[in-house]
CSV table of C-alpha atoms and ligand atoms in Angstrom, one decimal:
chain,number,residue,atom,x,y,z
A,18,MET,CA,0.0,0.0,0.0
A,19,THR,CA,1.3,3.5,-0.8
A,20,ASP,CA,2.3,5.4,2.3
A,21,ILE,CA,0.5,8.7,2.2
A,22,ARG,CA,3.6,10.4,3.5
A,23,THR,CA,5.7,9.4,0.6
A,24,ALA,CA,3.0,9.7,-2.0
A,25,ARG,CA,4.1,13.1,-3.1
A,26,ALA,CA,7.1,14.8,-1.6
A,27,TRP,CA,9.0,14.1,1.7
A,28,ALA,CA,12.3,14.5,3.4
A,29,GLU,CA,14.4,11.6,4.8
A,30,VAL,CA,16.5,12.7,7.7
A,31,ASN,CA,19.4,10.3,8.1
A,32,LEU,CA,20.4,10.2,11.8
A,33,ASP,CA,23.3,7.9,11.0
A,34,ALA,CA,24.8,10.6,8.7
A,35,LEU,CA,24.2,13.1,11.6
A,36,ALA,CA,26.2,10.8,13.9
A,37,ARG,CA,29.1,10.5,11.3
A,38,ASN,CA,29.2,14.3,10.9
A,39,TYR,CA,29.2,14.8,14.6
A,40,ARG,CA,32.1,12.4,15.1
A,41,LEU,CA,34.0,14.0,12.2
A,42,LEU,CA,33.6,17.5,13.6
A,43,ARG,CA,34.6,16.4,17.1
A,44,GLY,CA,37.7,14.9,15.5
A,45,LEU,CA,38.6,18.3,14.1
A,46,ALA,CA,38.5,19.9,17.5
A,47,PRO,CA,40.0,17.3,19.9
A,48,GLY,CA,39.4,18.1,23.5
A,49,ALA,CA,36.8,20.8,22.9
A,50,LYS,CA,33.3,20.5,24.1
A,51,PHE,CA,30.6,20.2,21.5
A,52,LEU,CA,27.5,22.5,21.2
A,53,GLY,CA,25.0,21.4,18.6
A,54,LEU,CA,22.9,24.1,16.9
A,55,VAL,CA,19.3,23.1,16.7
A,56,LYS,CA,17.7,26.5,16.1
A,57,ALA,CA,15.1,27.0,13.4
A,58,ASP,CA,13.8,23.4,14.0
A,59,ALA,CA,17.3,22.1,13.6
A,60,TYR,CA,17.8,23.8,10.2
A,61,GLY,CA,14.5,22.2,9.1
A,62,HIS,CA,15.5,18.7,10.1
A,63,GLY,CA,13.2,18.6,13.2
A,64,ALA,CA,14.6,20.0,16.5
A,65,VAL,CA,13.4,17.2,18.9
A,66,PRO,CA,14.6,14.1,17.0
A,67,VAL,CA,17.9,15.8,16.2
A,68,ALA,CA,18.4,17.0,19.7
A,69,ARG,CA,17.6,13.5,21.0
A,70,LYS,CA,20.2,12.0,18.7
A,71,LEU,CA,22.9,14.6,19.7
A,72,GLN,CA,22.2,14.0,23.4
A,73,ALA,CA,22.5,10.2,22.8
A,74,LEU,CA,25.8,10.8,20.9
A,75,GLY,CA,27.3,12.7,23.9
A,76,ALA,CA,27.0,16.3,22.8
A,77,ASP,CA,27.7,18.7,25.7
A,78,MET,CA,25.2,21.4,24.9
A,79,LEU,CA,22.5,22.5,22.5
A,80,ALA,CA,21.7,26.0,21.2
A,81,VAL,CA,18.5,27.6,20.0
A,82,ALA,CA,17.5,31.0,18.8
A,83,CYS,CA,14.7,31.8,21.3
A,84,LEU,CA,13.0,30.8,24.4
A,85,ALA,CA,10.1,29.0,22.7
A,86,GLU,CA,12.6,26.7,20.9
A,87,ALA,CA,14.2,25.9,24.3
A,88,VAL,CA,10.9,25.2,25.9
A,89,GLN,CA,10.0,22.8,23.1
A,90,LEU,CA,13.2,20.8,23.8
A,91,ARG,CA,12.5,20.6,27.6
A,92,GLU,CA,8.9,19.6,27.1
A,93,ALA,CA,10.1,16.8,24.9
A,94,GLY,CA,12.3,15.6,27.8
A,95,LEU,CA,15.7,16.8,26.6
A,96,THR,CA,18.0,17.3,29.6
A,97,LEU,CA,21.2,18.7,28.0
A,98,PRO,CA,22.1,22.3,28.8
A,99,VAL,CA,20.4,24.6,26.3
A,100,LEU,CA,21.9,28.0,25.3
A,101,CYS,CA,19.4,30.6,24.0
A,102,LEU,CA,21.4,32.7,21.5
A,103,GLY,CA,18.8,35.4,21.0
A,104,GLN,CA,17.5,38.1,23.4
A,105,THR,CA,14.8,36.9,25.8
A,106,PRO,CA,12.4,39.7,27.1
A,107,PRO,CA,13.3,40.0,30.9
A,108,GLU,CA,9.5,39.6,31.7
A,109,LEU,CA,10.0,36.0,30.5
A,110,ALA,CA,13.0,35.3,32.7
A,111,GLY,CA,10.8,33.2,34.9
A,112,LEU,CA,10.5,30.7,32.1
A,113,LEU,CA,14.3,30.6,31.5
A,114,LEU,CA,14.6,29.6,35.2
A,115,GLU,CA,11.6,27.2,35.2
A,116,TYR,CA,12.9,25.3,32.1
A,117,GLY,CA,16.6,25.6,33.1
A,118,VAL,CA,17.7,27.5,30.0
A,119,THR,CA,21.1,29.2,29.7
A,120,GLN,CA,20.7,32.8,28.4
A,121,THR,CA,23.1,34.8,26.3
A,122,VAL,CA,23.7,38.3,27.7
A,123,GLY,CA,25.3,41.0,25.5
A,124,ASP,CA,24.6,44.2,27.4
A,125,LEU,CA,24.4,45.4,31.0
A,126,GLU,CA,20.9,46.7,30.9
A,127,THR,CA,19.5,43.2,29.9
A,128,GLY,CA,21.8,41.7,32.5
A,129,ARG,CA,20.3,43.9,35.2
A,130,ALA,CA,16.8,43.1,34.3
A,131,LEU,CA,17.5,39.3,34.2
A,132,SER,CA,19.3,39.6,37.6
A,133,ALA,CA,16.3,41.3,39.2
A,134,ALA,CA,14.0,38.6,37.9
A,135,ALA,CA,16.2,35.8,39.1
A,136,VAL,CA,16.6,37.4,42.6
A,137,ALA,CA,12.8,37.9,42.8
A,138,ALA,CA,12.3,34.2,41.9
A,139,GLY,CA,15.0,33.2,44.4
A,140,LYS,CA,16.9,31.3,41.7
A,141,THR,CA,20.2,31.5,39.8
A,142,LEU,CA,20.1,32.0,36.0
A,143,ASN,CA,23.0,30.6,34.0
A,144,ILE,CA,24.3,33.0,31.4
A,145,HIS,CA,26.9,33.1,28.6
A,146,VAL,CA,28.4,36.6,28.0
A,147,LYS,CA,28.4,37.6,24.4
A,148,VAL,CA,31.1,39.9,23.0
A,149,ASP,CA,30.6,41.7,19.6
A,150,THR,CA,34.1,41.6,18.1
A,151,GLY,CA,33.0,42.5,14.6
A,152,MET,CA,29.6,40.9,13.7
A,153,GLY,CA,27.5,44.0,14.5
A,154,ARG,CA,24.7,42.0,16.0
A,155,LEU,CA,24.6,41.3,19.8
A,156,GLY,CA,27.2,41.6,22.5
A,157,PHE,CA,29.4,43.9,24.5
A,158,VAL,CA,31.2,46.0,21.9
A,159,TYR,CA,34.9,45.7,21.2
A,160,TYR,CA,35.3,46.4,17.6
A,161,GLN,CA,38.5,48.3,16.9
A,162,ASP,CA,41.9,46.8,17.5
A,163,GLY,CA,43.8,48.9,20.0
A,164,ASP,CA,40.7,50.9,21.0
A,165,GLU,CA,41.8,51.0,24.7
A,166,ALA,CA,38.7,52.9,25.8
A,167,ALA,CA,36.3,50.4,24.2
A,168,LEU,CA,38.3,47.5,25.7
A,169,GLU,CA,38.2,49.1,29.1
A,170,ARG,CA,34.5,49.7,28.8
A,171,ALA,CA,33.7,46.2,27.7
A,172,GLY,CA,35.8,44.9,30.6
A,173,ARG,CA,34.1,47.1,33.1
A,174,GLU,CA,30.6,46.3,31.9
A,175,ILE,CA,31.2,42.6,31.8
A,176,GLN,CA,32.7,42.7,35.3
A,177,ALA,CA,29.6,44.6,36.5
A,178,LEU,CA,27.4,42.0,34.8
A,179,CYS,CA,29.2,39.1,36.4
A,180,ALA,CA,28.9,40.7,39.8
A,181,LEU,CA,25.1,40.9,39.6
A,182,PRO,CA,23.2,38.7,42.0
A,183,GLY,CA,21.1,35.8,40.7
A,184,LEU,CA,23.3,35.4,37.6
A,185,GLU,CA,26.0,32.7,37.1
A,186,ALA,CA,28.3,33.5,34.2
A,187,GLU,CA,29.3,30.1,32.9
A,188,GLY,CA,30.6,31.1,29.5
A,189,ILE,CA,31.9,33.8,27.2
A,190,PHE,CA,31.8,33.8,23.4
A,191,THR,CA,31.9,35.7,20.2
A,192,HIS,CA,30.6,35.1,16.7
A,193,PHE,CA,32.6,35.5,13.5
A,194,ALA,CA,31.1,37.5,10.6
A,195,ASP,CA,33.2,36.3,7.8
A,196,ALA,CA,34.8,32.9,8.6
A,197,ASP,CA,33.9,31.6,5.2
A,198,GLY,CA,35.5,34.7,3.6
A,199,SER,CA,38.3,36.6,5.2
A,200,GLU,CA,40.9,34.9,7.4
A,201,ALA,CA,42.4,38.3,8.3
A,202,TYR,CA,39.0,39.6,9.5
A,203,THR,CA,38.3,36.4,11.4
A,204,SER,CA,41.8,36.5,13.0
A,205,ASN,CA,41.2,40.1,14.1
A,206,GLN,CA,37.9,39.1,15.7
A,207,TYR,CA,39.8,36.2,17.4
A,208,ASP,CA,42.4,38.6,18.8
A,209,ARG,CA,39.7,40.9,20.1
A,210,ILE,CA,37.9,38.2,22.1
A,211,GLN,CA,41.3,37.2,23.5
A,212,ASP,CA,41.9,40.8,24.4
A,213,VAL,CA,38.6,41.0,26.2
A,214,ILE,CA,39.4,37.8,28.1
A,215,GLY,CA,42.8,39.2,29.0
A,216,GLU,CA,41.2,42.4,30.2
A,217,LEU,CA,38.8,40.4,32.4
A,218,TRP,CA,41.7,38.4,33.9
A,219,ASP,CA,43.5,41.7,34.7
A,220,ARG,CA,40.4,42.7,36.6
A,221,GLY,CA,40.6,39.5,38.6
A,222,LEU,CA,37.5,38.0,37.1
A,223,HIS,CA,37.5,34.3,37.8
A,224,PRO,CA,37.9,32.2,34.6
A,225,PHE,CA,34.7,31.1,32.8
A,226,GLN,CA,34.1,27.4,32.4
A,227,ILE,CA,33.3,27.7,28.7
A,228,TYR,CA,34.9,29.8,26.0
A,229,HIS,CA,33.7,29.5,22.4
A,230,CYS,CA,33.8,31.2,19.0
A,231,ALA,CA,33.8,28.7,16.2
A,232,ALA,CA,30.7,27.9,14.2
A,233,SER,CA,31.0,25.6,11.1
A,234,ALA,CA,33.1,27.8,8.9
A,235,ALA,CA,35.7,28.5,11.5
A,236,VAL,CA,35.9,24.8,12.6
A,237,LEU,CA,36.4,23.8,9.0
A,238,ASN,CA,38.7,26.6,7.9
A,239,TYR,CA,40.7,27.7,10.9
A,240,PRO,CA,41.7,25.1,13.4
A,241,TRP,CA,43.6,28.0,15.2
A,242,THR,CA,40.2,29.3,16.4
A,243,GLN,CA,40.3,26.5,18.9
A,244,ASN,CA,43.4,27.8,20.7
A,245,HIS,CA,42.4,28.7,24.2
A,246,MET,CA,38.8,28.1,23.4
A,247,ASN,CA,37.2,24.9,24.8
A,248,MET,CA,33.9,24.5,22.8
A,249,ILE,CA,32.9,24.4,19.2
A,250,ARG,CA,29.5,25.5,18.0
A,251,PRO,CA,28.7,24.1,14.5
A,252,GLY,CA,25.3,24.0,12.8
A,253,ILE,CA,25.3,23.7,9.1
A,254,ALA,CA,28.3,21.3,9.0
A,255,LEU,CA,26.5,19.0,11.4
A,256,TYR,CA,23.8,18.8,8.8
A,257,GLY,CA,26.4,18.0,6.2
A,258,CYS,CA,26.5,21.2,4.1
A,259,MET,CA,29.2,23.7,3.6
A,260,PRO,CA,28.6,27.3,4.9
A,261,GLY,CA,29.7,28.8,1.6
A,262,PRO,CA,30.9,28.0,-1.9
A,263,GLY,CA,34.4,26.9,-2.7
A,264,MET,CA,35.1,25.3,0.7
A,265,GLU,CA,36.7,21.9,0.8
A,266,ASN,CA,34.4,19.2,2.4
A,267,PRO,CA,36.3,17.0,4.8
A,268,GLY,CA,33.7,14.2,4.3
A,269,LEU,CA,30.5,15.6,5.8
A,270,GLU,CA,27.3,14.1,4.3
A,271,PRO,CA,24.0,15.9,3.9
A,272,VAL,CA,21.7,14.6,6.6
A,273,MET,CA,18.5,15.4,4.7
A,274,THR,CA,17.4,14.1,1.3
A,275,VAL,CA,14.3,15.7,-0.2
A,276,LYS,CA,12.4,13.4,-2.5
A,277,SER,CA,9.4,13.7,-4.7
A,278,ARG,CA,7.4,11.1,-6.6
A,279,VAL,CA,6.8,11.6,-10.3
A,280,ALA,CA,3.1,12.2,-10.7
A,281,VAL,CA,2.8,11.6,-14.4
A,282,VAL,CA,5.1,11.6,-17.5
A,283,ARG,CA,3.7,13.3,-20.6
A,284,ASP,CA,4.8,13.4,-24.3
A,285,LEU,CA,4.8,17.0,-25.6
A,286,PRO,CA,5.8,18.2,-29.0
A,287,ALA,CA,8.6,20.5,-30.0
A,288,GLY,CA,7.4,24.1,-29.6
A,289,ALA,CA,5.2,23.4,-26.6
A,290,LYS,CA,5.5,26.0,-23.9
A,291,ILE,CA,6.1,25.0,-20.3
A,292,SER,CA,4.6,26.6,-17.2
A,293,TYR,CA,3.6,30.1,-16.2
A,294,GLY,CA,4.9,32.9,-18.3
A,295,ARG,CA,5.9,30.5,-21.0
A,296,ALA,CA,9.5,30.8,-19.7
A,297,ALA,CA,10.5,27.6,-21.4
A,298,GLN,CA,9.7,26.2,-24.9
A,299,LEU,CA,10.5,22.7,-26.0
A,300,GLU,CA,13.2,22.5,-28.8
A,301,ARG,CA,12.4,18.9,-29.5
A,302,ASP,CA,9.6,16.3,-28.9
A,303,SER,CA,10.0,15.7,-25.2
A,304,LYS,CA,9.0,13.5,-22.3
A,305,ILE,CA,8.1,15.8,-19.4
A,306,ALA,CA,7.7,14.5,-15.9
A,307,VAL,CA,5.4,16.4,-13.5
A,308,LEU,CA,7.0,16.5,-10.1
A,309,PRO,CA,4.6,17.3,-7.2
A,310,LEU,CA,6.9,19.8,-5.5
A,311,GLY,CA,6.9,23.5,-5.6
A,312,TYR,CA,7.5,26.8,-3.8
A,313,GLY,CA,4.6,25.8,-1.5
A,314,ASP,CA,6.9,23.2,-0.2
A,315,GLY,CA,9.8,25.6,0.1
A,316,LEU,CA,11.5,25.0,-3.3
A,317,PRO,CA,12.7,28.5,-4.3
A,318,ARG,CA,11.0,29.8,-7.3
A,319,ALA,CA,14.4,31.4,-8.2
A,320,LEU,CA,15.4,27.9,-9.3
A,321,SER,CA,13.0,27.9,-12.2
A,322,ASN,CA,14.7,26.8,-15.4
A,323,GLN,CA,17.9,26.1,-13.3
A,324,LEU,CA,17.4,23.3,-10.9
A,325,GLU,CA,18.4,19.7,-11.8
A,326,VAL,CA,16.9,16.7,-10.0
A,327,LEU,CA,18.3,13.2,-9.8
A,328,ILE,CA,16.1,10.4,-11.2
A,329,GLY,CA,17.9,7.1,-11.0
A,330,ASP,CA,21.4,8.1,-11.9
A,331,ARG,CA,20.4,10.9,-14.3
A,332,LEU,CA,20.3,14.6,-13.6
A,333,CYS,CA,17.2,16.0,-15.2
A,334,PRO,CA,16.6,19.7,-15.7
A,335,VAL,CA,13.5,21.6,-14.4
A,336,LEU,CA,11.9,23.4,-17.2
A,337,GLY,CA,10.0,26.6,-16.9
A,338,ARG,CA,8.8,28.3,-13.7
A,339,ILE,CA,8.4,26.4,-10.5
A,340,CYS,CA,4.7,26.5,-9.5
A,341,MET,CA,3.3,26.4,-5.9
A,342,ASP,CA,2.7,22.7,-5.9
A,343,MET,CA,4.5,21.3,-9.0
A,344,CYS,CA,7.4,21.7,-11.3
A,345,MET,CA,8.1,20.1,-14.7
A,346,VAL,CA,11.2,18.1,-15.4
A,347,ASP,CA,12.6,17.1,-18.8
A,348,VAL,CA,13.2,13.4,-18.7
A,349,THR,CA,13.6,12.9,-22.5
A,350,ASP,CA,17.3,11.8,-21.9
A,351,ALA,CA,16.4,9.6,-19.0
A,352,PRO,CA,14.6,6.7,-20.7
A,353,GLY,CA,12.1,4.6,-18.8
A,354,VAL,CA,11.1,7.3,-16.2
A,355,LYS,CA,7.4,6.7,-15.2
A,356,ALA,CA,4.8,7.8,-12.8
A,357,GLY,CA,5.7,6.7,-9.3
A,358,ASP,CA,9.5,7.0,-9.8
A,359,VAL,CA,11.4,9.0,-7.2
A,360,ALA,CA,13.4,12.1,-7.8
A,361,ALA,CA,16.0,13.4,-5.3
A,362,VAL,CA,15.8,17.2,-5.2
A,363,TYR,CA,18.1,18.0,-2.2
A,364,GLY,CA,20.6,15.6,-0.7
A,365,PRO,CA,24.2,14.5,-1.3
A,366,GLY,CA,25.6,16.4,-4.3
A,367,LEU,CA,22.4,18.4,-4.7
A,368,THR,CA,21.6,20.8,-1.8
A,369,GLU,CA,24.7,23.0,-2.1
A,370,LYS,CA,24.5,23.1,-5.9
A,371,ALA,CA,20.9,24.2,-5.7
A,372,ALA,CA,21.7,26.9,-3.1
A,373,TRP,CA,24.5,28.5,-5.1
A,374,LEU,CA,22.3,28.3,-8.2
A,375,ALA,CA,19.5,30.1,-6.3
A,376,GLY,CA,22.0,32.7,-5.2
A,377,THR,CA,21.6,31.7,-1.6
A,378,ILE,CA,23.1,29.4,1.0
A,379,PRO,CA,22.1,25.8,2.0
A,380,TYR,CA,20.9,27.1,5.4
A,381,GLU,CA,18.1,29.0,3.7
A,382,LEU,CA,17.0,26.1,1.5
A,383,LEU,CA,16.8,23.8,4.5
A,384,CYS,CA,15.1,26.3,6.8
A,385,GLN,CA,12.4,27.2,4.3
A,386,LEU,CA,11.1,23.7,3.7
A,387,THR,CA,7.5,23.9,4.7
A,388,PRO,CA,5.5,21.6,7.0
A,389,ARG,CA,3.9,20.1,3.9
A,390,ILE,CA,7.1,18.1,3.6
A,391,PRO,CA,6.8,15.2,6.1
A,392,ARG,CA,10.1,14.4,7.8
A,393,LEU,CA,10.9,10.7,8.0
A,394,TYR,CA,13.7,9.6,10.4
A,395,LEU,CA,16.2,6.9,9.5
A,396,GLU,CA,18.5,5.2,12.0
A,397,ASN,CA,20.6,2.1,11.5
A,398,GLY,CA,19.1,2.1,8.0
A,399,ALA,CA,15.5,1.8,9.1
A,400,GLU,CA,12.8,4.2,9.7
A,401,ILE,CA,12.1,5.1,13.4
A,402,PRO,CA,8.8,6.6,14.6
B,29,PLP,C1,23.6,29.9,13.8
B,29,PLP,C2,24.8,30.1,14.7
B,29,PLP,C3,25.8,29.2,14.8
B,29,PLP,C4,26.0,28.1,13.8
B,29,PLP,O1,26.4,28.5,12.6
B,29,PLP,P1,26.7,27.5,11.4
B,29,PLP,O2,27.3,28.4,10.4
B,29,PLP,O3,25.4,26.9,11.0
B,29,PLP,O4,27.7,26.6,11.9
B,29,PLP,C5,26.8,29.4,15.8
B,29,PLP,N1,26.7,30.5,16.6
B,29,PLP,C6,25.8,31.4,16.5
B,29,PLP,C7,25.8,32.5,17.5
B,29,PLP,C8,24.7,31.3,15.6
B,29,PLP,O5,23.8,32.2,15.5
């Protein structure tokens, strides 16, 4: 009997590939703790099953973008420490405490409000201090090498933060803006976080337990970012994709394969127009497969007339505009393709290519897959519930 979930379009999430990527990344940073990024529903893979797998594999920590994502993990029974990377409104500090979530703090005002809430609740909130060394997003600002006043100010403010009651500063970190681009800029950012740490030492601040800076691109490109830092923080690499084009893949495998089942194969004559706007016209008598997958599933419309999907061992081009629920694929050169055959759209050798073609990054393609795509989980080669 046809499974309704795989009748049209679906995603297979291979937890064995996740485990292999996890081990490979750990091997690149021996001795460092491992924080697994599961924000944005684990980059579209499903936060709870991925977090469960990472916890079983021995990851040290998880990170999410917001409180709601952290609560989802706790309600599912995850016990690993969870770091919330985004701002949490201080009015919701009670939930951080209730669910045992570690909060990023990047400014003194937020720290004061969280401290007051923790004291009022009679509890201690775990925090990681964020330093903005050149990303321009969140954190205590130290941007300019040799800017003694900024360094002094960052040191003074972080010292004041760490002295607040009700807060336990477990970690300190920064985030690189261009680790898949400029080594010089990344290295400046690295020097700045070290300067801030040095400034804090000079102020007699006790060492933090956890220091971190390296997301996927830094782990893959710059092993030196691990010097004096004791945790890595990869996301996209864990899911088996490269952060940007032109990077060498050390053997990471895409965890997710998106598949779609050919609805029908039709013979159309030379000259026939394909899809909205008549953006494609057949140059020869052709076999056209209709694939029930479109931008309503998260396939970027920007890939119209560009994407290639894998049917059997043949790459077949998408012709014309991608519609909301369907796209058309030229299978003239892939003899024997018939209704019910399966096309791989993202997956090994496909996801990154599609991202660069669409002028974006694999992160966006994975995150924008919609709930209409059922996620199926494979472990030890078999589907798990
Ligand atoms: C998303 C994110 C990461 C992970 O980045 P990848 O490029 O996916 O490895 C790490 N740290 C912070 C602060 C992030 O926001």
